[in-house]
C-alpha positions as CSV (number, residue, x, y, z in Angstrom):
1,X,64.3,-24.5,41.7
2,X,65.9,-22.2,39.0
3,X,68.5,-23.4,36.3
4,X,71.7,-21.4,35.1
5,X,73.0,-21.9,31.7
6,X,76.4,-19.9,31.0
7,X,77.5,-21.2,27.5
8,X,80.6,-20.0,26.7
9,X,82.9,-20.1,23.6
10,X,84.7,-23.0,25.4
11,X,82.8,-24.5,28.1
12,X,79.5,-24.4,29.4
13,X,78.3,-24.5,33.2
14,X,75.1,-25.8,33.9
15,X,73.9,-24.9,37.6
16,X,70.9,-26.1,39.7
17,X,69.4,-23.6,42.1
18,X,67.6,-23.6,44.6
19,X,65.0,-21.1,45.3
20,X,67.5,-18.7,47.7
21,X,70.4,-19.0,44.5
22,X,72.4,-21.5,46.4
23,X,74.2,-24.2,43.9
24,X,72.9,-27.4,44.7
25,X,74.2,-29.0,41.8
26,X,76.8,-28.4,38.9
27,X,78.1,-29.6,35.9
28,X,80.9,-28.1,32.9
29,X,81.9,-29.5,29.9
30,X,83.5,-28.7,27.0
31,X,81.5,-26.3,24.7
32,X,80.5,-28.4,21.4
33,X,81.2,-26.8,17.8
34,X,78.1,-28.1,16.7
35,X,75.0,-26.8,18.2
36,X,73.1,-29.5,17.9
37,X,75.4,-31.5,20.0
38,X,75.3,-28.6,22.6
39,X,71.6,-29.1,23.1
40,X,72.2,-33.3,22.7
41,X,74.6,-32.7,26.0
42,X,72.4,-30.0,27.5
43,X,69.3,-32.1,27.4
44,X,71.5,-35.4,28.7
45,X,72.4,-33.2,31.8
46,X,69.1,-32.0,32.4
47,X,67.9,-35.0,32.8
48,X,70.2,-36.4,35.0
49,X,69.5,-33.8,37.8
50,X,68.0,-34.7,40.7
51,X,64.9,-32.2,40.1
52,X,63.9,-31.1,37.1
53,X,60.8,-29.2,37.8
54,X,62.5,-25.7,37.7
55,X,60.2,-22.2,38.4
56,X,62.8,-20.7,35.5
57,X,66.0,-20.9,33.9
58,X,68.4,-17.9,32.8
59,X,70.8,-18.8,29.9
60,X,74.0,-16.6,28.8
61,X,75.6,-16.3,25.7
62,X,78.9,-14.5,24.4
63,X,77.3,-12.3,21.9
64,X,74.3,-9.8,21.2
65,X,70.7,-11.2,21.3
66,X,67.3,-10.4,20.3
67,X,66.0,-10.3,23.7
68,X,61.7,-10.1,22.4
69,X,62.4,-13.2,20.2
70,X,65.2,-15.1,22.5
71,X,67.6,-15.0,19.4
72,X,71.1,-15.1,19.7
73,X,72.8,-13.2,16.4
74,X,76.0,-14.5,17.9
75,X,78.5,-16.4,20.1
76,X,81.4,-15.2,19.8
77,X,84.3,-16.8,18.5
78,X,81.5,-20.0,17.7
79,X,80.5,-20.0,14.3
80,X,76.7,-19.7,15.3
81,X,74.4,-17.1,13.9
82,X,70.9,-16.1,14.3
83,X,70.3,-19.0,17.1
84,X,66.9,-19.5,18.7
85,X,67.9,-20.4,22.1
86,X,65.4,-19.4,24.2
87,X,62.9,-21.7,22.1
88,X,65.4,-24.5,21.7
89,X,66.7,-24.8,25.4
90,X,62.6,-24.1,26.5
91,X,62.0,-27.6,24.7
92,X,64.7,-29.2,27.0
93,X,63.6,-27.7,30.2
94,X,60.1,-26.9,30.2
95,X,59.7,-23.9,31.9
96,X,60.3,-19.9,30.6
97,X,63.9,-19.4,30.1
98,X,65.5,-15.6,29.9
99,X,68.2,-15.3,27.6
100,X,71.1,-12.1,28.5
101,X,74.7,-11.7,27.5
102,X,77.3,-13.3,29.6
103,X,78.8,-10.0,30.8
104,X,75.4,-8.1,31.9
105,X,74.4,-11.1,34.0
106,X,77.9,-11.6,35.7
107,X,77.8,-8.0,36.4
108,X,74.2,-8.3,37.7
109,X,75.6,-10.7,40.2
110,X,78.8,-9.1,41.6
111,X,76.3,-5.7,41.8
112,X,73.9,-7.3,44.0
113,X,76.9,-8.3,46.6
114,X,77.9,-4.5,46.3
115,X,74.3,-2.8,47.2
116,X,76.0,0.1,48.5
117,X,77.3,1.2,45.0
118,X,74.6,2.5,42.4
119,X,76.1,1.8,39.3
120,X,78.6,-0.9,38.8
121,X,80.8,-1.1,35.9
122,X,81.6,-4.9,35.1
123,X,84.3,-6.3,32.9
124,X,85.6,-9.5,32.2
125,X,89.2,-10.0,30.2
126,X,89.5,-13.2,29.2
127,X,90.0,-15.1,26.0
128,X,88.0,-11.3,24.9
129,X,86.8,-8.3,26.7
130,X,83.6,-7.8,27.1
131,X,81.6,-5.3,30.0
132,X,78.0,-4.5,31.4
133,X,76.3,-2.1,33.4
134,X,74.5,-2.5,36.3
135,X,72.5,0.4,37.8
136,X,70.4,0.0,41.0
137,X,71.1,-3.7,40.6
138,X,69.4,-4.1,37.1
139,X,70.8,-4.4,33.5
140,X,71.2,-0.9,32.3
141,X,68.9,-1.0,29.1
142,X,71.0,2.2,27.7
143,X,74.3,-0.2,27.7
144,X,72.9,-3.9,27.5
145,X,73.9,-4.6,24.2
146,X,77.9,-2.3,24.5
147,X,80.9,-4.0,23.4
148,X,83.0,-2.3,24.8
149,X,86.0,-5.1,23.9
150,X,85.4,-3.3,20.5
151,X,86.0,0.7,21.2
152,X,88.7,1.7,19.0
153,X,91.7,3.0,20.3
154,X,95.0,4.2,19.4
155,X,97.7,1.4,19.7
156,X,101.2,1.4,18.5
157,X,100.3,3.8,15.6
158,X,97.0,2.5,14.3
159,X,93.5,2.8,15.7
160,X,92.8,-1.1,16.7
161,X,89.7,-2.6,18.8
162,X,90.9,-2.8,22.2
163,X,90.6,-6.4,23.0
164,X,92.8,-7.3,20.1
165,X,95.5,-5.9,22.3
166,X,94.4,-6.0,26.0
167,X,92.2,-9.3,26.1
168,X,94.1,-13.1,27.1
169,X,94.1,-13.8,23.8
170,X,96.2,-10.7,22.6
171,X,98.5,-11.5,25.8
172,X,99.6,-15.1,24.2
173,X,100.0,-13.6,20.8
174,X,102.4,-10.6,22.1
175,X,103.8,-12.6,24.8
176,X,103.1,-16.4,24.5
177,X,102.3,-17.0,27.3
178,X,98.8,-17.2,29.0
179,X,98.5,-14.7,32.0
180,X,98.4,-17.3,34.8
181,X,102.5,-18.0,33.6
182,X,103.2,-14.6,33.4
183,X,105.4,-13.2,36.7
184,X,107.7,-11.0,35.8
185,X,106.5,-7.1,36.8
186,X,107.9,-5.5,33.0
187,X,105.2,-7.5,31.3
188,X,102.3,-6.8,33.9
189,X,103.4,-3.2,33.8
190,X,103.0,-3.5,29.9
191,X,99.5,-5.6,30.2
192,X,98.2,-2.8,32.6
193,X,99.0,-0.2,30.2
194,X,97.0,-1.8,27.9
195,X,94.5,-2.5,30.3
196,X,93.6,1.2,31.6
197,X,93.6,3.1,28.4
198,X,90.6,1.6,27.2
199,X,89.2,1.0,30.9
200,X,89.3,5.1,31.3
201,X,87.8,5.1,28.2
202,X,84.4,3.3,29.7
203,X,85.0,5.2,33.1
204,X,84.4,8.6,31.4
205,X,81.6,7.4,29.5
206,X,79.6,5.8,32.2
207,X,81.0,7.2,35.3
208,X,80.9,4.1,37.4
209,X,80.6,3.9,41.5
210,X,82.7,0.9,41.4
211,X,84.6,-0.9,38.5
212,X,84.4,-4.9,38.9
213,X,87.3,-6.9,36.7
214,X,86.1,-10.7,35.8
215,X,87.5,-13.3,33.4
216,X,91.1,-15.2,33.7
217,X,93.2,-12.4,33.1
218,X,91.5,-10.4,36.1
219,X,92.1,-13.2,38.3
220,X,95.8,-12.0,38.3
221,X,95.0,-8.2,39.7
222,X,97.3,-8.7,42.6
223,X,100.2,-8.7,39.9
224,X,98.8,-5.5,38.1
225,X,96.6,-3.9,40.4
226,X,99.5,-1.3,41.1
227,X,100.3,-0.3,37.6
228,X,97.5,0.0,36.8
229,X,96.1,2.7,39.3
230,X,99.3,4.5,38.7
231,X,98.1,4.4,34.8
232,X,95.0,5.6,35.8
233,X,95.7,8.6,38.1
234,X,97.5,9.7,34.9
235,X,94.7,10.4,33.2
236,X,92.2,11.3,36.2
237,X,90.6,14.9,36.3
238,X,88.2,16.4,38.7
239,X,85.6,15.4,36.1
240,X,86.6,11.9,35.8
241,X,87.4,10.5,39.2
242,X,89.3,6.9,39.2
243,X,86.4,4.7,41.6
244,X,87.6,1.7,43.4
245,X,88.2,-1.6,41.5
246,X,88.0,-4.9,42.7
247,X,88.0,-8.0,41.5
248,X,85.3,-10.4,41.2
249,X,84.3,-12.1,44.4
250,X,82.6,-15.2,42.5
251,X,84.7,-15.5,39.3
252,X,83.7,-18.5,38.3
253,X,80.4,-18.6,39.0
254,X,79.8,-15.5,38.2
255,X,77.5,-15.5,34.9
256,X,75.5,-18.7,36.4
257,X,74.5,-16.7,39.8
258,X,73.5,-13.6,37.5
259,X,71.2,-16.2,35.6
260,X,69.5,-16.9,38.8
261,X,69.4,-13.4,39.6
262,X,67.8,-12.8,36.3
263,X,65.0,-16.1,35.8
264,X,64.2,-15.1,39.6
265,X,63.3,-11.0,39.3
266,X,61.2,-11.8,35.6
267,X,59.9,-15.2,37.0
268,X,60.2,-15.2,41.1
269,X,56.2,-14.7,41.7
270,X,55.4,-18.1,39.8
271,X,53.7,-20.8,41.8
272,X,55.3,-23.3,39.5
């Protein structure tokens, strides 16, 4: 059995799994403030599941980490700094635990359901932006730590990060709404401009096979899929090809499968 931890900056998905990275069992809850209390509900889950003799367990956070000391230097908009979490979360489930950024190991899951592509470019917009590489279905080590939710770009006269006004939470502010109660095509037109200036951005620098778009405001592509490849083959040059983009096939699960995918290929050979 393997264990997936995805905590987020406002819930957290805990996932049995079995040895073949099926979910046998799943929980989510809201993401505490305190972490203390995170590792209080953590270790009340754990305990609860029907096996807790696990080979491995991956664990995500929203932020950069020490990946030699299993230190999180942050989670994103969680006031939390400097966090041991491998050590803390090995005390709960007694057995190795490899700790990764959300957005690597979500991208090293949707990769390994597209093996014919080489190097994937992942990207979740959500509450923020955040993207990871995948090349011949690993983490790329030359991008595992980009934020590329913080390139600066050039946006109504000043240069401004480019989540602050592409990600969910810059939609609400400009537009107060969330996307999911957004319909009308002027504003998706406007999101998707937003969207593809700093998305070329990350094409041209990595030169992706295939672009993957994760996160709650990607689950609307249908509404802005069009506007955006039209922004797109604006700027496209025989140097910078547009590649396909899709859409996450397991959104929500994403980051928990990738934690599977990640305990498994550091872990997989143990007898435990």
């Amino acid at each position: 059995m393997y264990l997936g931890i995805d905590i987020g900056g406002t819930k957290t998905l805990v996932a049995r799994m079995n040895n073949h990275g099926v979910i046998e069992e799943s929980y989510k809850f809201p993401t505490p403030k305190v972490y203390s209390e995170l590792l209080k509900e953590l270790a009340n889950i754990i305990g609860s599941l029907s096996n807790v003799s696990f080979i491995a367990a991956g664990v995500a956070v929203p932020g950069k980490i020490d990946r030699t000391k299993g230190v999180a230097h942050g989670f994103g908009n969680l006031p939390w700094i400097d966090v041991p979490v491998r050590r803390d979360i090995e005390r709960i489930v007694h057995c190795p635990v490899v700790v990764d950024n959300d957005a690597n190991l979500a991208g090293l899951s949707e990769a390994k359901l597209l093996k014919q592509y080489d190097t994937v470019l992942y990207i979740t917009i959500s509450t923020g932006i955040g993207t990871g590489v995948i090349t011949h279905q690993c983490i790329n080590p030359d991008f595992e730590d980009s934020e590329g939710g913080s390139i600066l770009l050039e946006h109504n006269g000043k240069l401004q990060n480019w989540e602050d006004f592409a990600s969910g939470r810059a939609i609400v502010k400009r537009f107060g709404k969330q996307a999911k109660d957004i319909t009308d095509t002027k504003t998706w037109k406007i999101i998707a401009r937003d969207i593809a200036v700093g998305l070329f951005d990350l094409i041209t620098f990595v030169q992706p096979d295939i672009v993957v778009l994760g996160g709650s405001v990607s689950g609307h592509l249908e509404k802005f899929e069009g506007p955006l490849k039209t922004e797109l083959k604006r700027f496209e040059t025989p140097l910078t090809p547009i590649p396909p983009i899709h859409r996450a096939q397991r959104p929500e699960e994403a980051v928990v499968y990738g934690c599977y995918d990640l305990a498994k290929s550091m872990y997989g050979n143990s007898s435990k």
